mmCIF file of C-alpha atoms and ligand atoms in Angstrom:
data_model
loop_
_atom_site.group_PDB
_atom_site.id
_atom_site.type_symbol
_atom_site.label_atom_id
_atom_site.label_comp_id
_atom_site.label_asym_id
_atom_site.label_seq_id
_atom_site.Cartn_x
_atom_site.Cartn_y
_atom_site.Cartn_z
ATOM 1 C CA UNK W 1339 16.082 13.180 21.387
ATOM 2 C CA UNK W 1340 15.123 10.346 18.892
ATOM 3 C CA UNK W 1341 14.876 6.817 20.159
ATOM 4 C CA UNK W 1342 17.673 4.509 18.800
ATOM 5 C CA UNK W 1343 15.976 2.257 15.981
ATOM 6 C CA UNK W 1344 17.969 -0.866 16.175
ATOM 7 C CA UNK W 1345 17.808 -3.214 12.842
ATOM 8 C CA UNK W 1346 18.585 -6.404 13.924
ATOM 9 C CA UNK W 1347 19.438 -8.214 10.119
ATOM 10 C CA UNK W 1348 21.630 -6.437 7.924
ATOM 11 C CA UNK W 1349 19.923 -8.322 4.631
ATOM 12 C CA UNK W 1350 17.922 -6.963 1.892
ATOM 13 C CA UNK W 1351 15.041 -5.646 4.133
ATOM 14 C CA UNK W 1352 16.984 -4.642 7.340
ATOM 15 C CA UNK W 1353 19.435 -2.896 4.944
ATOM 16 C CA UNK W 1354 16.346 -0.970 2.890
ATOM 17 C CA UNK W 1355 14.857 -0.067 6.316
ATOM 18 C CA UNK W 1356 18.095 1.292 7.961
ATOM 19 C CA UNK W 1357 19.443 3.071 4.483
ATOM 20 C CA UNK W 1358 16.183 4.856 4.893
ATOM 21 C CA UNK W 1359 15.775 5.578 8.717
ATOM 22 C CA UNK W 1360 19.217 7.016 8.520
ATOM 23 C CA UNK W 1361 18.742 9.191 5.244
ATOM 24 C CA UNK W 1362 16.099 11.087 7.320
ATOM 25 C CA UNK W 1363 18.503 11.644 10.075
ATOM 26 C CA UNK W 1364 17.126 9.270 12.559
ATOM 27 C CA UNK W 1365 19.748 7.418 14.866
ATOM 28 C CA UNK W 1366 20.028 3.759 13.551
ATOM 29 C CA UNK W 1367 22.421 1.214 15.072
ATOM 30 C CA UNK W 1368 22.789 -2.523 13.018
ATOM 31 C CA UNK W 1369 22.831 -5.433 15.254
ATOM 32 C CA UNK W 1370 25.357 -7.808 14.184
ATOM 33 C CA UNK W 1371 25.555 -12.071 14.736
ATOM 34 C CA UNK W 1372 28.946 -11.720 15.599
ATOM 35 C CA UNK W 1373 32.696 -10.298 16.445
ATOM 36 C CA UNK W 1374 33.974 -11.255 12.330
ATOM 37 C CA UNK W 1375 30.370 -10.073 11.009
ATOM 38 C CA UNK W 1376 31.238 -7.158 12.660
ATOM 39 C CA UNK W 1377 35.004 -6.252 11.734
ATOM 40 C CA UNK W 1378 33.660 -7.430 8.324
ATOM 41 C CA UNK W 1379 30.787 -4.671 8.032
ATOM 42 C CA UNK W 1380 33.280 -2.294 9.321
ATOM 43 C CA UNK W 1381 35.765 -2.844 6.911
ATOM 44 C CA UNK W 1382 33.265 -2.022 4.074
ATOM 45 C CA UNK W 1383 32.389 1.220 5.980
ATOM 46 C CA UNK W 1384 28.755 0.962 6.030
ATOM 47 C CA UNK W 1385 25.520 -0.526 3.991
ATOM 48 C CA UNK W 1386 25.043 0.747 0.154
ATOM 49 C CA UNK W 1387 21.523 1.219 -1.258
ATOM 50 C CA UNK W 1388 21.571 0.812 -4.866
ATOM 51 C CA UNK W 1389 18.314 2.883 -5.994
ATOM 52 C CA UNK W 1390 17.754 3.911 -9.521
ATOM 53 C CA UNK W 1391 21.252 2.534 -11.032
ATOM 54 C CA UNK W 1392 22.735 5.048 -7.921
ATOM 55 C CA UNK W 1393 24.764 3.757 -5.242
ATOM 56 C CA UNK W 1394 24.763 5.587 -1.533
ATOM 57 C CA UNK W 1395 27.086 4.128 1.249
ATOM 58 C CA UNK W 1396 25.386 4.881 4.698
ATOM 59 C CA UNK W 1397 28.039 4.857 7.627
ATOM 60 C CA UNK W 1398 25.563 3.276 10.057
ATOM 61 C CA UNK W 1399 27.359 1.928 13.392
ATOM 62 C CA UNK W 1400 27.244 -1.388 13.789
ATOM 63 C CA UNK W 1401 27.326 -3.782 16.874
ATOM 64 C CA UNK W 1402 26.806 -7.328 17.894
ATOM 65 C CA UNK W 1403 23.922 -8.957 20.136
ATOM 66 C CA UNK W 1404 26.242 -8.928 23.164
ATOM 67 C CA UNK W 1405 26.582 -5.232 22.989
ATOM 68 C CA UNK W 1406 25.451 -3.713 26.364
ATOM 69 C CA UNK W 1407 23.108 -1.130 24.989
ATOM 70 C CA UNK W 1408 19.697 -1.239 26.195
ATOM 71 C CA UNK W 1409 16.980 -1.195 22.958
ATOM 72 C CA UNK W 1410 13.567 0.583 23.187
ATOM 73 C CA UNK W 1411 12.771 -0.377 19.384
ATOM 74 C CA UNK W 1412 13.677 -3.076 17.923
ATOM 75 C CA UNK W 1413 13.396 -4.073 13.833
ATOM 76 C CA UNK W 1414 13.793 -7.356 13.702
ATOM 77 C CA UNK W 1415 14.533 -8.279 9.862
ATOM 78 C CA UNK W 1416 15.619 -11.654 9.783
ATOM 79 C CA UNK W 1417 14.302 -14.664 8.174
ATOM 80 C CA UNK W 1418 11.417 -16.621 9.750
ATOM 81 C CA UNK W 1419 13.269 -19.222 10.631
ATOM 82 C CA UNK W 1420 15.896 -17.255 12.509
ATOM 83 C CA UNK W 1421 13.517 -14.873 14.417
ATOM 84 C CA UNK W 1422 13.231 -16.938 17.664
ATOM 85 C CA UNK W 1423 16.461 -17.623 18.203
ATOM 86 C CA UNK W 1424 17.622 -13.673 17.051
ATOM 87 C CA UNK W 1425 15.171 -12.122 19.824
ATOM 88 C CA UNK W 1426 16.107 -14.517 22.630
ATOM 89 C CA UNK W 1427 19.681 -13.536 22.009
ATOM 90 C CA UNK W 1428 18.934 -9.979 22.900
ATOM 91 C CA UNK W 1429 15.714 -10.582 24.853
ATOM 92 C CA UNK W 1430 18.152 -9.033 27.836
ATOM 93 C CA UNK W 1431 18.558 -5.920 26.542
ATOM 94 C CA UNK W 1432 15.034 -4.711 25.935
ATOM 95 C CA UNK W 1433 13.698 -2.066 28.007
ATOM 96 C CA UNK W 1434 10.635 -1.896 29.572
ATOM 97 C CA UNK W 1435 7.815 -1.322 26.907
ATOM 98 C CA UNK W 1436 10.136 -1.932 24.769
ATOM 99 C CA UNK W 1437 8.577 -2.444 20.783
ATOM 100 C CA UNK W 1438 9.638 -4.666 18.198
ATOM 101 C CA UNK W 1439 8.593 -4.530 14.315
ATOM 102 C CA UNK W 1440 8.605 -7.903 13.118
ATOM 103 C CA UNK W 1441 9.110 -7.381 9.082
ATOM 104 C CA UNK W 1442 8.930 -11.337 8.799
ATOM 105 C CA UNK W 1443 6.920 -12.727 5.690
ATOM 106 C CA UNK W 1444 4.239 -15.528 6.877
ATOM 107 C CA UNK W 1445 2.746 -16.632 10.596
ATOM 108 C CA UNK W 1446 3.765 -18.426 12.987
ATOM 109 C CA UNK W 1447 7.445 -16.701 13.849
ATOM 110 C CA UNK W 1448 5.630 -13.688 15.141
ATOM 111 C CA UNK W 1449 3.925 -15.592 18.089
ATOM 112 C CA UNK W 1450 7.237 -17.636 18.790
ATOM 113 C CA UNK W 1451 8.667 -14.407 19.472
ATOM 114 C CA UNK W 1452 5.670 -12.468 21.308
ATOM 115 C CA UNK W 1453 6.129 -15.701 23.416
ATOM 116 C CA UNK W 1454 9.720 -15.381 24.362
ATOM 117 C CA UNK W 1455 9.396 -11.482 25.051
ATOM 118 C CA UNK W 1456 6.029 -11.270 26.507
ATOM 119 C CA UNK W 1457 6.664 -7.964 28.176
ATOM 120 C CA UNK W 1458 7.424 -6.115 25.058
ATOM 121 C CA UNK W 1459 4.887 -4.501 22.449
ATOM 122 C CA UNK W 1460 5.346 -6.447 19.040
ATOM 123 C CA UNK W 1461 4.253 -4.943 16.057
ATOM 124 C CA UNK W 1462 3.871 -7.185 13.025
ATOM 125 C CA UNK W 1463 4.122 -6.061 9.456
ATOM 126 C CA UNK W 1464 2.918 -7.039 6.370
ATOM 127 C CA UNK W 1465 5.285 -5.539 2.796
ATOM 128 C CA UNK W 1466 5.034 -5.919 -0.749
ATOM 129 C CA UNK W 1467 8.320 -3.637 -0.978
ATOM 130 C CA UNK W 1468 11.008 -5.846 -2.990
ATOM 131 C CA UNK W 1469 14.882 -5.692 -2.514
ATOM 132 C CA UNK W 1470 17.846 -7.942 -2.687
ATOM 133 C CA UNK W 1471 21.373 -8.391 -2.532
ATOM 134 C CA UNK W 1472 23.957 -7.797 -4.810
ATOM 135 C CA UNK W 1473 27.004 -8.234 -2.855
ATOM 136 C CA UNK W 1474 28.279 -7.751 0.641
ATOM 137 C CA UNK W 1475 26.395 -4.893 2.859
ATOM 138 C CA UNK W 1476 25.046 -4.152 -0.500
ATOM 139 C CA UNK W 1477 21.515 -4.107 -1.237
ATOM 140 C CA UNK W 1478 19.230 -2.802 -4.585
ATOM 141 C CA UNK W 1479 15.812 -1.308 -3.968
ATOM 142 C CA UNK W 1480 14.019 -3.707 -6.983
ATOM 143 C CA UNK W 1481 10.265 -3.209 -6.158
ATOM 144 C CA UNK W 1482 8.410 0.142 -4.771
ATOM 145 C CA UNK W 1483 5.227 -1.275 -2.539
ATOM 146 C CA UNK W 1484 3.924 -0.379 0.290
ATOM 147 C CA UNK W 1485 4.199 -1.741 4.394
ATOM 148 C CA UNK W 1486 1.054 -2.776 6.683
ATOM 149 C CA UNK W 1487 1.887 -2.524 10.101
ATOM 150 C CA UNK W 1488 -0.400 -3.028 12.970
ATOM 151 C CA UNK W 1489 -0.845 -5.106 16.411
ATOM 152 C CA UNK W 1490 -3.373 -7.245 17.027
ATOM 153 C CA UNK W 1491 -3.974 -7.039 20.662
ATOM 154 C CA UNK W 1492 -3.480 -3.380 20.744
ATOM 155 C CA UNK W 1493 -5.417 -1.003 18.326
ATOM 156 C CA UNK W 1494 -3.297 1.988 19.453
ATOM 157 C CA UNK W 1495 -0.825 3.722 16.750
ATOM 158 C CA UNK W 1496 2.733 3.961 17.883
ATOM 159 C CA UNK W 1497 4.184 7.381 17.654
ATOM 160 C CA UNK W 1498 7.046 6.704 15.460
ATOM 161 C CA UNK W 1499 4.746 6.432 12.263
ATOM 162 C CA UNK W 1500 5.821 10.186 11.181
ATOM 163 C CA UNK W 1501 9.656 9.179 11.388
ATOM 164 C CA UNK W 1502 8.644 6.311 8.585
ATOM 165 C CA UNK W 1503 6.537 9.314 6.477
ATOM 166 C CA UNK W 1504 9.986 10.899 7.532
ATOM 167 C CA UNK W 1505 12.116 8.456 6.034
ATOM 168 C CA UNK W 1506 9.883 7.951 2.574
ATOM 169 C CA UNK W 1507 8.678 4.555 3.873
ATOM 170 C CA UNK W 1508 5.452 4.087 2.525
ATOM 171 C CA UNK W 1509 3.115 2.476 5.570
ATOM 172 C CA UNK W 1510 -0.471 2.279 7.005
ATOM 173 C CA UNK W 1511 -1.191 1.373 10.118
ATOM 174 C CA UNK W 1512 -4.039 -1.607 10.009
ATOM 175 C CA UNK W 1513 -6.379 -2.549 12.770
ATOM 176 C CA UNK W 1514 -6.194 -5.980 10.720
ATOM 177 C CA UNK W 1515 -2.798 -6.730 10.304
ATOM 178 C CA UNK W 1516 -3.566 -10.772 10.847
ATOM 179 C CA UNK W 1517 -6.060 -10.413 8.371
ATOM 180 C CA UNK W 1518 -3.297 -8.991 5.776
ATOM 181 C CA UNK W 1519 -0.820 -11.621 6.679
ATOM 182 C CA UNK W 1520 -2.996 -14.098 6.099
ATOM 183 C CA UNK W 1521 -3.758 -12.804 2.459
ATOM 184 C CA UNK W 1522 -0.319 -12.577 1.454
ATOM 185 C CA UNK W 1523 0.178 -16.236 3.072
ATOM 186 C CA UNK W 1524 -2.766 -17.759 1.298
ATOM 187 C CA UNK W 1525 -1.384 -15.542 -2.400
ATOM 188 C CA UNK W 1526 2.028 -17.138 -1.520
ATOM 189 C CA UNK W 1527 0.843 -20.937 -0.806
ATOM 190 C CA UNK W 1528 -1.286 -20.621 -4.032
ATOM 191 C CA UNK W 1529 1.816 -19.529 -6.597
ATOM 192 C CA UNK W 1530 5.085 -20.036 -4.851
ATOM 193 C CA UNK W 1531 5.250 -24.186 -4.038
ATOM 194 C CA UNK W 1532 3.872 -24.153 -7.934
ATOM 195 C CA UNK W 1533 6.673 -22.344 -9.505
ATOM 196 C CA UNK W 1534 8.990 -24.509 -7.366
ATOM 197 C CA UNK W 1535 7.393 -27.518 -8.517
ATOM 198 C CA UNK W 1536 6.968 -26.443 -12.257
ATOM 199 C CA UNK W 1537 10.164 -25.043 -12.414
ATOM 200 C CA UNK W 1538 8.314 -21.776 -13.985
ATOM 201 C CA UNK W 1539 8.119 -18.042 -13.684
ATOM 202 C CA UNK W 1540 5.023 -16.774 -11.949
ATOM 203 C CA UNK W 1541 3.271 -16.312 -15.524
ATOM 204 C CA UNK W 1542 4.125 -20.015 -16.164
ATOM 205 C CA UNK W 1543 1.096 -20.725 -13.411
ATOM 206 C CA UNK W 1544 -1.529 -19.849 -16.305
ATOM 207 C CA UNK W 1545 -0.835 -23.225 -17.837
ATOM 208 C CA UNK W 1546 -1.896 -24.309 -14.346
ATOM 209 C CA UNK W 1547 -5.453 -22.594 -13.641
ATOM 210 C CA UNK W 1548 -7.365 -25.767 -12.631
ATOM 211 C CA UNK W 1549 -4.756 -26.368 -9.981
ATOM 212 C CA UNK W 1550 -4.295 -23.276 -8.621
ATOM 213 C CA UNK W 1551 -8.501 -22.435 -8.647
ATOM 214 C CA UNK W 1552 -8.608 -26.128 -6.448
ATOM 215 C CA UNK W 1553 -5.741 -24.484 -3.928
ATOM 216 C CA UNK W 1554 -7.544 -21.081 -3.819
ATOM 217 C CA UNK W 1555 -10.744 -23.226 -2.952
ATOM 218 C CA UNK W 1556 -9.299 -25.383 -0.263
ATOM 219 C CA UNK W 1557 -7.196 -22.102 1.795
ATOM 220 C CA UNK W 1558 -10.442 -19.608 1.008
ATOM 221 C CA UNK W 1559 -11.735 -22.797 3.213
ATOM 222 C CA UNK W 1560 -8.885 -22.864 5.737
ATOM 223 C CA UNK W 1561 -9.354 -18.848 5.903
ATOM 224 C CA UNK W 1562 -13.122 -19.081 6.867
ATOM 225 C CA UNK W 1563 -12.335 -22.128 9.511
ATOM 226 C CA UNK W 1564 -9.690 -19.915 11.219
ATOM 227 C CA UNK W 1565 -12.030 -16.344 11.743
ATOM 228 C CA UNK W 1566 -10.518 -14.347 8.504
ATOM 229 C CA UNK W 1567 -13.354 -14.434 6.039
ATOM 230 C CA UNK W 1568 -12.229 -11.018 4.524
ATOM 231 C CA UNK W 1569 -8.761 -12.704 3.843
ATOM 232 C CA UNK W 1570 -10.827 -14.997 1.745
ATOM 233 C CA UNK W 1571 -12.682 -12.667 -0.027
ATOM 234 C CA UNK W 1572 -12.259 -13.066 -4.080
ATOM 235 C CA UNK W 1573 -8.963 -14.793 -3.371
ATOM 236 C CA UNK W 1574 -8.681 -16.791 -6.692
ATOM 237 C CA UNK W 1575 -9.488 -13.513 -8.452
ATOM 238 C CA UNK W 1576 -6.224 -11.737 -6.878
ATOM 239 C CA UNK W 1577 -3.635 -14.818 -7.556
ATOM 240 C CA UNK W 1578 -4.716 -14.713 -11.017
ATOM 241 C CA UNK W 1579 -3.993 -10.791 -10.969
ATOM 242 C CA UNK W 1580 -1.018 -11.233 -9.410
ATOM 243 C CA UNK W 1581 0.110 -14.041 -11.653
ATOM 244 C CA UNK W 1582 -0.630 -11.950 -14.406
ATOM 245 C CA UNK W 1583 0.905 -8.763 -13.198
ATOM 246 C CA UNK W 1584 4.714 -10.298 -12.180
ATOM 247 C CA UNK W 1585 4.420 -13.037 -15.036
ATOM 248 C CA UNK W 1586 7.723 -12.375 -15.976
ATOM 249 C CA UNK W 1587 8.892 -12.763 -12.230
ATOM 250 C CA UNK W 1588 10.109 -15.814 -10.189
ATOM 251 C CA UNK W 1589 8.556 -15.945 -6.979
ATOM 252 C CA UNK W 1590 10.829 -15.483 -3.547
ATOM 253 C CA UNK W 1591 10.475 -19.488 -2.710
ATOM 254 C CA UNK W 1592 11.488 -20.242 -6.422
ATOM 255 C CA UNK W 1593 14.645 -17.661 -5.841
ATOM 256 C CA UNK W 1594 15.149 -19.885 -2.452
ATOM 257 C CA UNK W 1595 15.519 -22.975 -3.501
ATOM 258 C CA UNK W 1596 17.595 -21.522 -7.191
ATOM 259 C CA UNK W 1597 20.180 -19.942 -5.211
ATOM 260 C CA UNK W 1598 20.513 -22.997 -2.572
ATOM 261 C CA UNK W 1599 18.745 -20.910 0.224
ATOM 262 C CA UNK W 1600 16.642 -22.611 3.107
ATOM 263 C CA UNK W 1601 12.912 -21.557 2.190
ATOM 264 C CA UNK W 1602 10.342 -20.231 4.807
ATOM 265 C CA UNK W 1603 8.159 -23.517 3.686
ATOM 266 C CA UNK W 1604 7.310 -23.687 7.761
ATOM 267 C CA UNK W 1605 5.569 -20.036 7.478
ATOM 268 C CA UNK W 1606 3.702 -20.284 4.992
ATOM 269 C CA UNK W 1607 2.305 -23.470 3.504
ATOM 270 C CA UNK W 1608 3.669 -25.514 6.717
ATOM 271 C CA UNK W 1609 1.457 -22.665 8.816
ATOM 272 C CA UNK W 1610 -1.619 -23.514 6.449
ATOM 273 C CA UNK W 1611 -1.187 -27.119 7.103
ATOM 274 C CA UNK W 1612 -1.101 -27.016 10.692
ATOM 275 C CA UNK W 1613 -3.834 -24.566 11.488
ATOM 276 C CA UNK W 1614 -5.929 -27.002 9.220
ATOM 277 C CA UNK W 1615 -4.842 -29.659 11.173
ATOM 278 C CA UNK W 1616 -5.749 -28.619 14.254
ATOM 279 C CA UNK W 1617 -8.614 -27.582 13.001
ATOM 280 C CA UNK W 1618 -9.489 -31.040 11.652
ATOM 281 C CA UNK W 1619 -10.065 -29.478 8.736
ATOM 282 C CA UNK W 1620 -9.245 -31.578 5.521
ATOM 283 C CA UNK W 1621 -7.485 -30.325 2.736
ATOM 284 C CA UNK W 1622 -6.013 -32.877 0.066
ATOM 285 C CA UNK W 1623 -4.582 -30.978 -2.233
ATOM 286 C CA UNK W 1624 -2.484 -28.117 0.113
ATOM 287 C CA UNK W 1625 -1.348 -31.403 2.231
ATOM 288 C CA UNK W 1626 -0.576 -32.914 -1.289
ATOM 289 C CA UNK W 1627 1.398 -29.456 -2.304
ATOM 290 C CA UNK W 1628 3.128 -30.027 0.993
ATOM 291 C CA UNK W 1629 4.178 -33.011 0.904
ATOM 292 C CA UNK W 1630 5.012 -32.931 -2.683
ATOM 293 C CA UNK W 1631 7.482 -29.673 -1.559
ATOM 294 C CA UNK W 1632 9.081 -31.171 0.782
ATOM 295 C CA UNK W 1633 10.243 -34.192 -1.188
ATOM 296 C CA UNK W 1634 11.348 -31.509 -3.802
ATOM 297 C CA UNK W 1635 13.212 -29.602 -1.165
ATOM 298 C CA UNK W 1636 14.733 -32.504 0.337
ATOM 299 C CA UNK W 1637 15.725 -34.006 -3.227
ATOM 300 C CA UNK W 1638 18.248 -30.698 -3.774
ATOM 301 C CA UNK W 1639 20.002 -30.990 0.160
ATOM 302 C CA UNK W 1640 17.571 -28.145 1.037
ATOM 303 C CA UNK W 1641 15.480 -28.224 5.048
ATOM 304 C CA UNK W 1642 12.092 -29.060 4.580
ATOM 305 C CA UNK W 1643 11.008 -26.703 7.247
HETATM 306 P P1 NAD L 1212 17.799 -11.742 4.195
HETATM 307 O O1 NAD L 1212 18.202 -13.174 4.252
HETATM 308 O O2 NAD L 1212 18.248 -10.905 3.048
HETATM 309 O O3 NAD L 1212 18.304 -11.018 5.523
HETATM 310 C C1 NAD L 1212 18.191 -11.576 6.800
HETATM 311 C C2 NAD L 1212 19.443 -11.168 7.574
HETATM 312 O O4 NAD L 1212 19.257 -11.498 8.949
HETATM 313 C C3 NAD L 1212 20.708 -11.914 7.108
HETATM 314 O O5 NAD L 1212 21.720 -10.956 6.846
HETATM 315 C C4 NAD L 1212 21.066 -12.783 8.319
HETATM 316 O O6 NAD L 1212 22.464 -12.982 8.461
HETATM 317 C C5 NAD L 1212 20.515 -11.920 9.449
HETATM 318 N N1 NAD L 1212 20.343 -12.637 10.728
HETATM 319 C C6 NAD L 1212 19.711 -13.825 10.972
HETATM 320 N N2 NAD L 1212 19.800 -14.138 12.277
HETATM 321 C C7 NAD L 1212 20.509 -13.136 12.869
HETATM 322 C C8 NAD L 1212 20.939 -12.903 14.208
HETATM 323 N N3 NAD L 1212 20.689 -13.750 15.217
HETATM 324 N N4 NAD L 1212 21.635 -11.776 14.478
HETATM 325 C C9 NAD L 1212 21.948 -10.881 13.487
HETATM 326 N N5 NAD L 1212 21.554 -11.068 12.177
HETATM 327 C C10 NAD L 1212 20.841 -12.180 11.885
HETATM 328 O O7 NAD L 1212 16.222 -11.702 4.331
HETATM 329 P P2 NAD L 1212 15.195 -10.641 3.726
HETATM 330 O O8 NAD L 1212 15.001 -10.907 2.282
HETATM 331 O O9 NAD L 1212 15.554 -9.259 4.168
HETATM 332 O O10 NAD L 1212 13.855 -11.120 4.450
HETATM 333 C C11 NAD L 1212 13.533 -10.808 5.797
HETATM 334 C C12 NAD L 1212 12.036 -11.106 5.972
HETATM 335 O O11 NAD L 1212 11.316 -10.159 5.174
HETATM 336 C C13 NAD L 1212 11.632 -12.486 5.454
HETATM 337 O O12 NAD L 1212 10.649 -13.056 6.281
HETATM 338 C C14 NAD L 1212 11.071 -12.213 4.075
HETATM 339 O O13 NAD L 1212 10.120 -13.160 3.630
HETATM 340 C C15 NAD L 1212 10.424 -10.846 4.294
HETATM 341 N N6 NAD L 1212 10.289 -10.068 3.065
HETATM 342 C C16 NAD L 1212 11.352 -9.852 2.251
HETATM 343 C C17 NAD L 1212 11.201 -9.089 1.096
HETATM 344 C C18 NAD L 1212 12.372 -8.818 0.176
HETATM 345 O O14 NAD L 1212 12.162 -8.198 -0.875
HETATM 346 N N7 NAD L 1212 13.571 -9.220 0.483
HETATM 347 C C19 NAD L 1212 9.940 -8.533 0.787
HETATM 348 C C20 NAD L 1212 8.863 -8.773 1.664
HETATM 349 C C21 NAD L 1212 9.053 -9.540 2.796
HETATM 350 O O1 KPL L 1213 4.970 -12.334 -2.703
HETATM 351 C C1 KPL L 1213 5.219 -13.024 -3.680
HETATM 352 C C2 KPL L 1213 6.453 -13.852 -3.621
HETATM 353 O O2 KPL L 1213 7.070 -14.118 -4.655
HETATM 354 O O3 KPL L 1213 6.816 -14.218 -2.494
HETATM 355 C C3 KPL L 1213 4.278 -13.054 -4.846
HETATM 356 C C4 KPL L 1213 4.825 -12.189 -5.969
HETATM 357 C C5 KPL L 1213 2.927 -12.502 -4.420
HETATM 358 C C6 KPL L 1213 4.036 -14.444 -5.334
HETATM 359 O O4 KPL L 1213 3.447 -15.222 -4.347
#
């Protein structure tokens, strides 16, 4: 008999994860915030996956945090911000060796919740996969990529990699996960604040170059200060790539702060900041990127961390 995988987050990644999982066959239960979240989901029957131009409902049960049901695997695909607070609500209902995937973008969230389940087995993952939401329990798979998952106090391979092959979830399991999440954090804190502050698609960055080669300097610094020299290998060489490969994209913290949504600021450039501050390590410009953020964020009624 499969283990349950619960999906805690019914948003654009829980709902690409679980539309998956359960495609394959594997028992998936959606954890819920509350009673009317839950009647709601119920009354739409289930979570679509819009893939290709093709809807699919998926009649996946659904239940809240208070639900009695012990979980031995947890996906926890909330936002950063909410992560804490989501685990400790259903801290009580983890088994013994219990394992959670944390699918959060950034650092910082993942050792907030290691902390507040120590006896569980988290997993951390790193994805470039790309979805969104188009309406209630509705979600559109927008961007084919690829999931790093790995622990970094435990080299060992879980066992439920082959239900992900299962499920068409593309993965690798990485001996280096914090290494990976730091790359993506130090490619995000070079283009993301900028196309906030520029008002600009990603390609709009290339009028930028000077700026964004002085931020690749100063976190390739922060990255050899903090014991991941391989995250800062040839960084400026990959934001450019990446700047020129989505060009015609807006970047996730841009989408944030368009469509009035809090931003995971605290994650990513926030989590630069401080491990260079505690590090007494100085770094004008990402402090002045920071600061210069959060006055931006604050200035449109938005938390500035
Ligand atoms: P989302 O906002 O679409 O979904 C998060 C969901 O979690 C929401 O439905 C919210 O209501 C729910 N939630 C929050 N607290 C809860 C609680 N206590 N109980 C039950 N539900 C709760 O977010 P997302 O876009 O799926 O992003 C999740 C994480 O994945 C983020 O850290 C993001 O940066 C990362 N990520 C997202 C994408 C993407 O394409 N969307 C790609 C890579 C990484
Ligand atoms: O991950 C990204 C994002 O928009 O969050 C990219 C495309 C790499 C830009 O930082």
């Amino acid at each position: 008999m499969s283990t349950t995988w619960h999906v805690l987050g019914a948003g654009s990644l829980g709902t690409l994860w679980a539309t998956r999982l359960a495609r394959a066959g594997l028992p998936v239960r959606l954890i819920l915030r509350d009673q009317a979240r839950l009647q709601d989901y119920q009354a739409a029957g289930g979570l679509t996956l819009v893939e290709q131009g093709q809807s699919h409902l998926y009649p996946i049960p659904g239940e809240t945090c208070d639900s009695p049901q012990p979980i031995q695997r947890l996906l926890l695909a909330c936002k950063a911000y909410d992560a804490e607070a989501a685990v400790a609500r259903i801290a009580t209902r983890l088994t013994p060796g219990a394992e959670l995937i944390l699918l959060q973008n950034g650092l910082g969230s993942q050792d907030a919740v290691a902390a507040r389940v120590p006896a569980a087995r988290c997993i951390a993952a790193s994805s470039t996969e790309g979805a969104f939401r188009d309406g209630d329990w509705r979600v559109v798979f927008a961007g084919h990529g690829y999931t790093w998952l790995g622990d970094a106090g435990h080299p060992t391979a879980p066992i439920w990699l082959d239900e992900l092959s299962a499920s068409g979830i593309p993965h690798e399991w990485t001996t280096q996960i914090l290494t990976r999440l730091w790359r993506k954090l130090a490619l995000n804190c070079a283009i993301n604040p900028l196309t906030v502050l520029y008002d600009c698609r990603n390609g709009g960055l290339q009028q930028h170059r000077c700026e964004v080669a002085t931020l690749c300097a100063e976190l390739g610094e922060l990255l050899q200060c903090c014991g991941q020299p391989d995250a800062a290998q040839d960084l400026q060489q990959e934001v450019e790539r990446v700047i020129q490969a989505t060009a015609a994209n807006y970047s996730s913290m841009y989408q944030d702060v368009a469509n009035q949504r809090r931003t995971e600021i605290r994650y990513l450039l926030g989590h630069a900041c401080a491990v260079a501050n505690r590090h007494r390590l100085a770094l004008p410009h990402l402090q002045q990127l920071q600061l210069r953020l959060k006055e931006h964020l604050q200035l449109h009624g938005l938390p500035s961390d």
